[in-house]
Amino acid sequence: ARSDERIIVINQEKNIGLTKCLNIGCNLSKGEYIARHDADDISLNTRLEKQLNVLEKRNDVVLLGSLFFEINNERKVISKYFDENLILKKLKLQNPLIHSSAFIRSEIFRKIGFYNELYKTSQDYDAWLRISKHGKLVMLNEPLIDYYVNQNSISNKYRLFQCFNSIKIRWHHRKYIGLKYFFIGSAYRLLAAYTPKIIVNIKRHFFIRSMR
């Protein structure tokens, strides 16, 4: 394959953790936008083009996500679309944007200091809460990511750790999100961590309906 000067490969001599690696990449970036992508997921060919078009037209949007296909035994859209007027309300309860779909304005992301390295997991949730103070978070109503369900992924291996990290983040931002959302969102995360997935999906259904 021909080399592409736009692609820079960064090699780490030792494992310093995901959050620190993310910040190294963000600090080295020179573009107007930063597109997040996990190693085990796939971005559809049109993803960057479609997200770029939105941010080029809308100066009020600082972060753009999308729906996604969950790849397990079959390929299906499992994420729920939230109108942009509901995104902030949803964010105060839990993270509505899959990390691999994030397309962010570099200037704003740099302004908030990128990811908080105190969090080894759920670092995106903390970052989205901080970045939401600088503009709108929007979700495209179409899937642009193939999200692979992997038992060895961070979200599965450290499910409980992620749960308590998200509660810790919610507590840190309690003045911004409000105590009502802190308690409701934290209760949901605890239930999701300790109950089977089928029950979680049922609870998610009623949880989403209650927000309308």
XYZ file of N, CA, C and O in Angstrom:
848
model
N 0.839 -1.197 0.000
C 0.000 0.000 0.000
C 0.867 1.238 0.000
O 1.919 1.278 0.637
N 0.424 2.259 -0.728
C 1.189 3.490 -0.768
C 1.088 4.226 0.565
O 0.062 4.199 1.228
N 2.179 4.890 0.935
C 2.161 5.638 2.180
C 1.327 6.899 2.012
O 1.232 7.462 0.926
N 0.723 7.332 3.096
C -0.094 8.539 3.103
C 0.476 9.464 4.175
O 0.452 9.132 5.365
N 1.014 10.593 3.765
C 1.666 11.507 4.693
C 0.702 12.085 5.728
O 1.133 12.626 6.746
N -0.597 11.967 5.472
C -1.576 12.475 6.429
C -1.729 11.552 7.633
O -2.252 11.948 8.672
N -1.271 10.306 7.485
C -1.417 9.315 8.552
C -0.140 9.273 9.389
O 0.955 9.065 8.871
N -0.286 9.476 10.683
C 0.850 9.426 11.609
C 0.605 8.297 12.605
O -0.428 8.263 13.282
N 1.524 7.373 12.688
C 1.426 6.258 13.631
C 2.258 6.594 14.870
O 3.440 6.908 14.767
N 1.623 6.534 16.028
C 2.311 6.841 17.286
C 2.522 5.538 18.043
O 1.566 4.840 18.383
N 3.766 5.191 18.306
C 4.099 3.968 19.034
C 4.436 4.286 20.489
O 5.244 5.164 20.769
N 3.788 3.572 21.402
C 4.080 3.733 22.822
C 4.961 2.576 23.283
O 4.667 1.414 23.000
N 6.040 2.887 24.001
C 6.953 1.840 24.468
C 6.332 1.006 25.579
O 6.674 -0.147 25.768
N 5.434 1.591 26.340
C 4.772 0.848 27.408
C 3.296 1.228 27.470
O 2.882 2.254 26.935
N 2.533 0.404 28.124
C 1.100 0.639 28.253
C 0.851 1.724 29.300
O 1.095 1.521 30.490
N 0.390 2.878 28.855
C 0.138 3.993 29.777
C -1.354 4.215 30.003
O -1.737 5.153 30.679
N -2.174 3.340 29.439
C -3.610 3.463 29.629
C -4.286 4.217 28.496
O -3.673 5.053 27.824
N -5.564 3.921 28.296
C -6.317 4.493 27.179
C -6.420 6.012 27.254
O -6.200 6.703 26.265
N -6.762 6.538 28.415
C -7.026 7.982 28.514
C -5.788 8.805 28.178
O -5.867 9.794 27.442
N -4.636 8.405 28.695
C -3.400 9.138 28.393
C -3.051 9.029 26.908
O -2.588 9.998 26.307
N -3.286 7.860 26.328
C -3.027 7.690 24.891
C -3.944 8.589 24.057
O -3.511 9.176 23.063
N -5.197 8.691 24.463
C -6.135 9.560 23.758
C -5.652 11.013 23.786
O -5.703 11.721 22.773
N -5.179 11.440 24.936
C -4.715 12.823 25.063
C -3.449 13.089 24.255
O -3.266 14.184 23.716
N -2.579 12.097 24.155
C -1.384 12.252 23.328
C -1.785 12.470 21.878
O -1.296 13.370 21.191
N -2.721 11.637 21.393
C -3.188 11.775 20.018
C -3.887 13.105 19.782
O -3.659 13.766 18.765
N -4.718 13.522 20.731
C -5.439 14.795 20.596
C -4.471 15.974 20.587
O -4.639 16.928 19.810
N -3.456 15.932 21.440
C -2.473 17.020 21.501
C -1.655 17.127 20.220
O -1.229 18.218 19.838
N -1.428 16.001 19.555
C -0.644 16.002 18.318
C -1.483 16.371 17.099
O -0.924 16.678 16.043
N -2.792 16.336 17.248
C -3.663 16.631 16.110
C -3.557 18.098 15.713
O -3.385 18.981 16.555
N -3.663 18.352 14.410
C -3.537 19.710 13.881
C -4.776 20.169 13.116
O -4.846 21.319 12.685
N -5.726 19.275 12.952
C -6.904 19.594 12.163
C -7.940 20.384 12.931
O -7.838 20.582 14.146
N -8.950 20.819 12.215
C -10.031 21.597 12.814
C -10.989 20.707 13.593
O -11.706 21.174 14.480
N -10.979 19.408 13.264
C -11.876 18.470 13.918
C -11.117 17.236 14.388
O -10.071 16.888 13.835
N -11.678 16.574 15.405
C -11.135 15.308 15.897
C -12.241 14.265 15.803
O -13.341 14.463 16.330
N -11.957 13.163 15.112
C -12.914 12.067 14.992
C -12.406 10.892 15.821
O -11.307 10.397 15.598
N -13.204 10.469 16.768
C -12.832 9.369 17.651
C -13.205 8.033 17.002
O -14.236 7.923 16.348
N -12.367 7.005 17.211
C -12.657 5.699 16.630
C -11.955 4.615 17.426
O -10.745 4.698 17.667
N -12.691 3.584 17.855
C -12.105 2.456 18.585
C -11.528 1.430 17.621
O -12.025 1.258 16.505
N -10.519 0.717 18.093
C -9.789 -0.227 17.238
C -10.658 -1.371 16.744
O -10.472 -1.871 15.630
N -11.628 -1.805 17.547
C -12.429 -2.972 17.157
C -13.754 -2.605 16.497
O -14.596 -3.466 16.259
N -13.960 -1.327 16.178
C -15.169 -0.902 15.480
C -14.835 -0.515 14.041
O -13.675 -0.418 13.666
N -15.871 -0.277 13.253
C -15.676 0.111 11.851
C -16.536 1.337 11.559
O -17.730 1.353 11.857
N -15.913 2.368 10.990
C -16.661 3.535 10.525
C -17.122 3.291 9.092
O -16.330 2.826 8.257
N -18.385 3.578 8.822
C -18.874 3.446 7.451
C -18.166 4.464 6.549
O -17.705 5.506 7.022
N -18.086 4.151 5.268
C -17.324 4.989 4.332
C -17.780 6.444 4.311
O -16.981 7.342 4.051
N -19.044 6.667 4.570
C -19.589 8.031 4.484
C -19.565 8.774 5.812
O -20.001 9.925 5.874
N -19.076 8.134 6.865
C -19.170 8.732 8.204
C -18.547 10.125 8.288
O -19.215 11.096 8.662
N -17.273 10.237 7.982
C -16.561 11.504 8.159
C -17.147 12.599 7.263
O -17.274 13.756 7.682
N -17.504 12.232 6.044
C -18.073 13.205 5.110
C -19.381 13.775 5.650
O -19.598 15.005 5.633
N -20.254 12.895 6.136
C -21.549 13.343 6.631
C -21.420 14.175 7.905
O -22.118 15.174 8.084
N -20.510 13.775 8.789
C -20.336 14.537 10.019
C -19.677 15.886 9.744
O -20.043 16.903 10.346
N -18.717 15.894 8.836
C -18.060 17.145 8.466
C -19.070 18.137 7.882
O -19.062 19.325 8.228
N -19.950 17.657 7.027
C -20.944 18.523 6.396
C -21.830 19.220 7.425
O -22.173 20.393 7.267
N -22.175 18.490 8.485
C -23.029 19.078 9.517
C -22.286 20.171 10.279
O -22.800 21.281 10.469
N -21.058 19.877 10.720
C -20.317 20.860 11.505
C -19.889 22.066 10.674
O -19.733 23.167 11.210
N -19.719 21.885 9.378
C -19.373 23.007 8.516
C -20.560 23.965 8.361
O -20.375 25.163 8.156
N -21.767 23.425 8.482
C -22.969 24.240 8.319
C -23.490 24.808 9.638
O -24.182 25.826 9.637
N -23.147 24.144 10.744
C -23.711 24.548 12.031
C -22.611 24.896 13.035
O -21.985 24.010 13.629
N -22.410 26.174 13.244
C -21.384 26.632 14.171
C -21.765 26.421 15.636
O -20.900 26.494 16.517
N -23.059 26.165 15.880
C -23.506 25.980 17.262
C -23.239 24.572 17.778
O -23.326 24.322 18.983
N -22.883 23.642 16.887
C -22.638 22.256 17.283
C -21.153 22.054 17.581
O -20.298 22.368 16.751
N -20.843 21.528 18.762
C -19.448 21.290 19.140
C -19.079 19.807 19.100
O -17.903 19.454 18.987
N -20.090 18.938 19.197
C -19.836 17.497 19.166
C -20.988 16.819 18.442
O -22.154 17.070 18.736
N -20.633 15.942 17.507
C -21.638 15.247 16.702
C -21.427 13.737 16.789
O -20.330 13.241 16.556
N -22.483 13.026 17.173
C -22.444 11.571 17.209
C -23.414 10.988 16.199
O -23.961 11.704 15.357
N -23.633 9.680 16.274
C -24.570 9.042 15.343
C -25.130 7.774 15.966
O -24.652 7.300 17.008
N -26.128 7.213 15.321
C -26.575 5.873 15.671
C -25.504 4.871 15.245
O -24.536 5.224 14.575
N -25.697 3.602 15.609
C -24.705 2.594 15.235
C -25.357 1.230 15.061
O -26.448 0.972 15.572
N -24.683 0.377 14.296
C -25.077 -1.025 14.183
C -24.342 -1.797 15.276
O -23.123 -1.668 15.414
N -25.069 -2.595 16.026
C -24.409 -3.495 16.973
C -24.136 -4.806 16.255
O -25.044 -5.430 15.704
N -22.874 -5.212 16.243
C -22.476 -6.449 15.559
C -22.268 -7.532 16.596
O -21.316 -7.506 17.382
N -23.153 -8.501 16.615
C -23.040 -9.637 17.519
C -23.302 -10.878 16.684
O -22.537 -11.200 15.799
N -24.401 -11.534 16.897
C -24.783 -12.648 16.032
C -25.454 -12.154 14.761
O -25.575 -12.877 13.785
N -25.887 -10.933 14.799
C -26.497 -10.309 13.637
C -26.156 -8.822 13.640
O -25.602 -8.306 14.598
N -26.480 -8.149 12.546
C -26.183 -6.716 12.423
C -27.489 -5.949 12.513
O -28.361 -6.088 11.671
N -27.632 -5.154 13.555
C -28.879 -4.419 13.733
C -28.614 -3.093 14.440
O -27.649 -2.944 15.181
N -29.485 -2.145 14.160
C -29.399 -0.856 14.844
C -30.057 -1.016 16.203
O -31.230 -1.363 16.304
N -29.306 -0.778 17.275
C -29.862 -0.952 18.614
C -29.869 0.349 19.409
O -30.461 0.415 20.473
N -29.191 1.366 18.912
C -29.162 2.618 19.662
C -30.423 3.427 19.413
O -31.062 3.300 18.378
N -30.779 4.251 20.380
C -31.988 5.057 20.302
C -31.626 6.483 19.912
O -30.742 7.092 20.502
N -32.331 7.002 18.916
C -32.075 8.377 18.493
C -32.716 9.357 19.457
O -33.849 9.167 19.904
N -31.964 10.405 19.788
C -32.488 11.475 20.631
C -32.414 12.789 19.878
O -31.368 13.164 19.358
N -33.535 13.479 19.816
C -33.559 14.806 19.225
C -32.571 15.709 19.959
O -32.350 15.553 21.164
N -31.968 16.657 19.239
C -30.925 17.488 19.845
C -31.434 18.274 21.045
O -30.648 18.626 21.939
N -32.732 18.531 21.121
C -33.279 19.233 22.270
C -33.350 18.352 23.514
O -33.538 18.847 24.626
N -33.212 17.036 23.329
C -33.225 16.100 24.453
C -31.838 15.600 24.838
O -31.680 15.000 25.900
N -30.852 15.850 23.990
C -29.526 15.291 24.221
C -28.950 15.716 25.572
O -28.415 14.905 26.319
N -29.033 17.006 25.893
C -28.460 17.485 27.150
C -29.171 16.860 28.345
O -28.525 16.460 29.321
N -30.503 16.745 28.264
C -31.254 16.107 29.342
C -30.838 14.647 29.491
O -30.645 14.152 30.605
N -30.674 13.970 28.371
C -30.240 12.577 28.388
C -28.827 12.463 28.951
O -28.517 11.561 29.739
N -27.943 13.399 28.560
C -26.552 13.378 29.005
C -26.446 13.506 30.514
O -25.546 12.939 31.133
N -27.344 14.241 31.116
C -27.308 14.413 32.564
C -27.656 13.127 33.299
O -27.360 12.974 34.483
N -28.283 12.186 32.585
C -28.656 10.909 33.170
C -27.641 9.820 32.839
O -27.261 9.027 33.693
N -27.201 9.765 31.580
C -26.204 8.789 31.160
C -25.640 9.222 29.812
O -26.091 10.212 29.227
N -24.648 8.511 29.327
C -23.976 8.890 28.087
C -24.757 8.381 26.877
O -24.824 7.181 26.643
N -25.350 9.274 26.059
C -26.142 8.830 24.910
C -25.327 8.640 23.634
O -25.847 8.134 22.645
N -24.050 9.062 23.641
C -23.241 9.053 22.417
C -22.142 7.992 22.497
O -21.289 8.030 23.387
N -22.159 7.052 21.563
C -21.108 6.049 21.516
C -19.781 6.730 21.176
O -19.708 7.610 20.320
N -18.727 6.324 21.882
C -17.432 6.995 21.763
C -16.895 6.977 20.332
O -16.342 7.956 19.838
N -17.073 5.882 19.640
C -16.544 5.743 18.278
C -17.229 6.647 17.262
O -16.738 6.801 16.149
N -18.363 7.230 17.637
C -19.075 8.087 16.688
C -18.767 9.566 16.885
O -19.239 10.412 16.116
N -17.961 9.897 17.888
C -17.737 11.302 18.247
C -16.919 12.050 17.194
O -15.848 11.604 16.777
N -17.423 13.190 16.774
C -16.769 14.090 15.819
C -16.803 15.469 16.475
O -17.869 16.051 16.664
N -15.631 16.008 16.834
C -15.555 17.123 17.769
C -14.769 18.294 17.181
O -13.786 18.096 16.459
N -15.169 19.501 17.526
C -14.389 20.684 17.155
C -13.119 20.729 18.006
O -13.185 20.802 19.240
N -11.966 20.706 17.348
C -10.687 20.656 18.056
C -10.493 21.836 18.994
O -9.981 21.692 20.111
N -10.883 23.025 18.545
C -10.683 24.237 19.347
C -11.372 24.139 20.701
O -10.793 24.481 21.741
N -12.605 23.635 20.689
C -13.361 23.506 21.937
C -12.815 22.364 22.781
O -12.690 22.477 24.007
N -12.482 21.265 22.124
C -11.953 20.105 22.856
C -10.634 20.472 23.539
O -10.382 20.095 24.686
N -9.807 21.209 22.847
C -8.531 21.647 23.421
C -8.769 22.621 24.578
O -8.052 22.615 25.579
N -9.791 23.429 24.449
C -10.119 24.426 25.468
C -10.465 23.769 26.802
O -10.130 24.307 27.870
N -11.135 22.615 26.756
C -11.515 21.940 28.001
C -10.422 20.994 28.497
O -10.579 20.343 29.530
N -9.295 20.926 27.773
C -8.186 20.089 28.208
C -8.302 18.629 27.821
O -7.695 17.758 28.462
N -9.104 18.347 26.781
C -9.312 16.977 26.299
C -9.887 16.096 27.416
O -10.743 16.538 28.165
N -9.390 14.857 27.524
C -9.942 13.908 28.499
C -9.276 14.081 29.870
O -8.095 14.405 29.962
N -10.058 13.849 30.920
C -9.528 13.896 32.278
C -8.825 12.577 32.585
O -9.455 11.524 32.627
N -7.518 12.635 32.817
C -6.718 11.419 33.004
C -6.947 10.740 34.352
O -6.371 9.685 34.625
N -7.775 11.332 35.201
C -8.152 10.668 36.456
C -9.070 9.476 36.184
O -9.178 8.570 37.006
N -9.722 9.481 35.006
C -10.686 8.424 34.678
C -10.098 7.464 33.649
O -9.819 7.846 32.518
N -9.913 6.211 34.061
C -9.396 5.193 33.150
C -10.507 4.636 32.260
O -10.236 4.074 31.197
N -11.730 4.753 32.702
C -12.902 4.395 31.892
C -13.906 5.534 32.001
O -13.780 6.412 32.854
N -14.903 5.533 31.132
C -15.950 6.568 31.126
C -15.391 7.972 30.932
O -16.045 8.959 31.251
N -14.151 8.054 30.395
C -13.539 9.365 30.172
C -14.320 10.200 29.160
O -14.324 11.430 29.212
N -15.027 9.517 28.252
C -15.827 10.245 27.268
C -17.033 10.922 27.921
O -17.396 12.044 27.561
N -17.643 10.239 28.886
C -18.808 10.811 29.565
C -18.447 12.120 30.265
O -19.160 13.125 30.156
N -17.335 12.108 30.981
C -16.869 13.334 31.642
C -16.575 14.433 30.616
O -16.947 15.599 30.811
N -15.925 14.061 29.513
C -15.574 15.045 28.488
C -16.817 15.636 27.837
O -16.880 16.846 27.584
N -17.833 14.811 27.578
C -19.050 15.318 26.938
C -19.785 16.280 27.861
O -20.351 17.274 27.406
N -19.793 15.992 29.167
C -20.428 16.907 30.108
C -19.729 18.264 30.104
O -20.368 19.314 30.123
N -18.403 18.246 30.065
C -17.655 19.507 30.070
C -17.799 20.253 28.746
O -17.947 21.476 28.722
N -17.784 19.514 27.650
C -17.862 20.167 26.339
C -19.265 20.696 26.073
O -19.440 21.647 25.296
N -20.285 20.125 26.718
C -21.662 20.569 26.498
C -21.900 21.984 27.000
O -22.907 22.612 26.643
N -20.993 22.501 27.811
C -21.118 23.868 28.311
C -20.700 24.893 27.258
O -20.872 26.095 27.460
N -20.151 24.414 26.133
C -19.617 25.319 25.114
C -20.405 25.284 23.799
O -20.030 25.955 22.843
N -21.453 24.483 23.743
C -22.243 24.407 22.520
C -23.133 23.179 22.525
O -23.232 22.456 23.512
N -23.755 22.915 21.389
C -24.710 21.818 21.291
C -24.049 20.479 20.981
O -23.084 20.407 20.229
N -24.618 19.426 21.573
C -24.279 18.058 21.220
C -25.436 17.523 20.386
O -26.600 17.647 20.781
N -25.115 16.936 19.234
C -26.150 16.488 18.302
C -25.852 15.051 17.868
O -24.691 14.646 17.774
N -26.910 14.301 17.606
C -26.781 12.927 17.133
C -27.451 12.803 15.768
O -28.617 13.163 15.613
N -26.709 12.308 14.777
C -27.305 12.062 13.468
C -28.241 10.862 13.551
O -27.907 9.844 14.150
N -29.397 10.982 12.912
C -30.394 9.925 12.982
C -30.158 8.842 11.923
O -31.058 8.489 11.162
N -28.930 8.376 11.855
C -28.597 7.250 10.979
C -27.333 6.576 11.516
O -26.468 7.229 12.111
N -27.218 5.261 11.339
C -26.042 4.548 11.841
C -24.822 4.757 10.941
O -24.899 4.544 9.729
N -23.714 5.174 11.533
C -22.475 5.398 10.781
C -21.319 4.567 11.315
O -20.197 4.673 10.833
N -21.618 3.712 12.316
C -20.582 2.908 12.962
C -21.040 1.460 13.084
O -22.197 1.192 13.404
N -20.140 0.529 12.813
C -20.343 -0.873 13.182
C -19.667 -1.075 14.534
O -18.442 -0.998 14.656
N -20.472 -1.285 15.563
C -19.980 -1.413 16.936
C -19.956 -2.890 17.299
O -20.994 -3.548 17.385
N -18.761 -3.431 17.507
C -18.605 -4.864 17.750
C -18.682 -5.177 19.237
O -17.983 -4.569 20.050
N -19.563 -6.116 19.589
C -19.709 -6.558 20.970
C -18.639 -7.590 21.247
O -18.658 -8.690 20.700
N -17.703 -7.234 22.109
C -16.545 -8.073 22.396
C -16.455 -8.304 23.894
O -16.408 -7.351 24.675
N -16.432 -9.555 24.300
C -16.379 -9.869 25.722
C -15.095 -9.369 26.382
O -15.032 -9.201 27.597
N -14.059 -9.132 25.581
C -12.792 -8.659 26.129
C -12.642 -7.141 26.052
O -11.594 -6.600 26.391
N -13.694 -6.453 25.594
C -13.623 -5.000 25.497
C -13.629 -4.387 26.893
O -14.053 -5.010 27.874
N -13.173 -3.136 26.979
C -13.127 -2.452 28.268
C -14.512 -2.366 28.890
O -14.696 -2.578 30.088
N -15.522 -2.079 28.058
C -16.878 -1.911 28.584
C -17.438 -3.203 29.167
O -18.277 -3.169 30.073
N -16.976 -4.361 28.679
C -17.438 -5.635 29.221
C -16.551 -6.152 30.357
O -17.049 -6.644 31.364
N -15.244 -6.012 30.205
C -14.318 -6.517 31.215
C -14.396 -5.710 32.508
O -14.234 -6.246 33.591
N -14.637 -4.407 32.382
C -14.646 -3.534 33.549
C -16.019 -2.887 33.739
O -16.130 -1.699 33.986
N -17.035 -3.705 33.614
C -18.411 -3.201 33.656
C -18.718 -2.480 34.971
O -19.247 -1.368 34.990
N -18.378 -3.133 36.110
C -18.653 -2.537 37.405
C -17.780 -1.307 37.637
O -18.237 -0.304 38.198
N -16.511 -1.386 37.210
C -15.605 -0.254 37.354
C -16.135 0.945 36.582
O -16.108 2.082 37.055
N -16.645 0.677 35.373
C -17.241 1.745 34.574
C -18.462 2.334 35.264
O -18.682 3.551 35.240
N -19.247 1.468 35.864
C -20.453 1.901 36.558
C -20.103 2.890 37.666
O -20.671 3.990 37.745
N -19.157 2.527 38.512
C -18.798 3.395 39.632
C -18.049 4.641 39.159
O -18.159 5.703 39.765
N -17.313 4.513 38.061
C -16.654 5.693 37.504
C -17.690 6.697 37.007
O -17.543 7.907 37.182
N -18.750 6.202 36.345
C -19.782 7.103 35.835
C -20.523 7.792 36.976
O -20.907 8.963 36.863
N -20.725 7.072 38.086
C -21.354 7.683 39.263
C -20.434 8.748 39.857
O -20.891 9.837 40.246
N -19.146 8.444 39.894
C -18.160 9.413 40.395
C -18.154 10.676 39.529
O -18.101 11.800 40.040
N -18.225 10.481 38.213
C -18.253 11.616 37.280
C -19.528 12.426 37.486
O -19.506 13.663 37.526
N -20.656 11.724 37.640
C -21.921 12.401 37.855
C -21.888 13.230 39.148
O -22.417 14.338 39.206
N -21.260 12.682 40.176
C -21.148 13.406 41.449
C -20.267 14.647 41.284
O -20.580 15.708 41.828
N -19.194 14.511 40.529
C -18.295 15.642 40.282
C -19.030 16.780 39.564
O -18.765 17.965 39.816
N -19.976 16.416 38.701
C -20.722 17.410 37.915
C -22.121 17.664 38.498
O -22.996 18.166 37.798
N -22.335 17.328 39.762
C -23.680 17.376 40.353
C -24.301 18.774 40.310
O -25.520 18.912 40.158
N -23.490 19.817 40.425
C -24.035 21.172 40.377
C -24.538 21.506 38.977
O -25.498 22.279 38.816
N -23.908 20.916 37.982
C -24.292 21.165 36.595
C -25.508 20.344 36.190
O -26.439 20.852 35.568
N -25.506 19.060 36.579
C -26.600 18.183 36.157
C -27.787 18.210 37.127
O -28.901 17.845 36.750
N -27.534 18.600 38.378
C -28.600 18.625 39.380
C -28.688 17.305 40.136
O -28.411 16.234 39.583
N -29.050 17.372 41.390
C -29.104 16.169 42.227
C -30.155 15.171 41.751
O -29.984 13.963 41.867
N -31.258 15.677 41.192
C -32.299 14.784 40.676
C -31.726 13.865 39.611
O -31.916 12.645 39.662
N -31.016 14.444 38.647
C -30.443 13.639 37.572
C -29.300 12.769 38.077
O -29.064 11.676 37.565
N -28.580 13.251 39.079
C -27.504 12.443 39.656
C -28.062 11.138 40.214
O -27.558 10.053 39.928
N -29.101 11.227 41.019
C -29.658 10.035 41.669
C -30.359 9.113 40.671
O -30.188 7.889 40.726
N -31.124 9.667 39.744
C -31.822 8.829 38.761
C -30.820 8.125 37.851
O -30.908 6.913 37.624
N -29.853 8.886 37.331
C -28.853 8.298 36.440
C -27.986 7.269 37.128
O -27.674 6.216 36.563
N -27.609 7.530 38.374
C -26.760 6.595 39.123
C -27.522 5.311 39.435
O -26.960 4.209 39.362
N -28.794 5.439 39.782
C -29.623 4.252 40.066
C -29.741 3.375 38.829
O -29.649 2.140 38.903
N -29.937 4.010 37.664
C -30.040 3.250 36.422
C -28.743 2.505 36.132
O -28.752 1.340 35.736
N -27.597 3.176 36.324
C -26.300 2.548 36.046
C -26.068 1.354 36.965
O -25.538 0.324 36.545
N -26.437 1.473 38.223
C -26.286 0.358 39.163
C -27.163 -0.819 38.759
O -26.719 -1.977 38.790
N -28.401 -0.534 38.369
C -29.289 -1.597 37.916
C -28.751 -2.262 36.657
O -28.808 -3.486 36.512
N -28.201 -1.446 35.740
C -27.664 -1.992 34.493
C -26.453 -2.865 34.743
O -26.200 -3.827 34.017
N -25.683 -2.553 35.779
C -24.462 -3.311 36.069
C -24.752 -4.636 36.764
O -23.995 -5.596 36.621
N -25.858 -4.695 37.495
C -26.112 -5.866 38.327
C -27.261 -6.746 37.849
O -27.602 -7.720 38.508
N -27.877 -6.414 36.727
C -28.985 -7.229 36.235
C -28.690 -7.754 34.835
O -27.882 -7.168 34.107
N -29.314 -8.875 34.425
C -29.096 -9.431 33.082
C -29.453 -8.443 31.986
O -30.290 -7.565 32.177
N -28.843 -8.623 30.823
C -29.006 -7.666 29.730
C -30.453 -7.539 29.285
O -30.909 -6.441 28.952
N -31.207 -8.635 29.257
C -32.587 -8.563 28.783
C -33.418 -7.663 29.698
O -34.289 -6.916 29.252
N -33.142 -7.719 31.003
C -33.852 -6.861 31.953
C -33.409 -5.416 31.779
O -34.226 -4.490 31.861
N -32.114 -5.220 31.505
C -31.594 -3.872 31.268
C -32.280 -3.241 30.071
O -32.645 -2.058 30.091
N -32.479 -4.027 28.998
C -33.136 -3.506 27.793
C -34.580 -3.090 28.078
O -35.065 -2.085 27.540
N -35.266 -3.862 28.922
C -36.639 -3.508 29.297
C -36.633 -2.213 30.105
O -37.425 -1.298 29.864
N -35.700 -2.120 31.045
C -35.601 -0.901 31.864
C -35.228 0.288 31.001
O -35.717 1.401 31.216
N -34.346 0.066 30.006
C -33.951 1.158 29.121
C -35.157 1.673 28.338
O -35.298 2.871 28.124
N -36.023 0.738 27.911
C -37.210 1.123 27.148
C -38.091 2.084 27.957
O -38.489 3.139 27.475
N -38.376 1.712 29.210
C -39.224 2.566 30.045
C -38.482 3.822 30.487
O -39.084 4.873 30.663
N -37.164 3.702 30.635
C -36.333 4.855 31.009
C -36.384 5.899 29.907
O -36.559 7.098 30.158
N -36.285 5.453 28.639
C -36.327 6.369 27.499
C -37.712 6.999 27.376
O -37.848 8.191 27.141
N -38.750 6.193 27.565
C -40.116 6.716 27.461
C -40.381 7.785 28.505
O -41.105 8.733 28.263
N -39.790 7.609 29.693
C -40.034 8.562 30.776
C -39.436 9.936 30.497
O -39.787 10.914 31.154
N -38.535 10.006 29.501
C -37.879 11.268 29.194
C -38.664 12.093 28.186
O -38.331 13.257 27.937
N -39.652 11.533 27.571
C -40.367 12.259 26.525
C -41.280 13.352 27.102
O -41.735 13.255 28.197
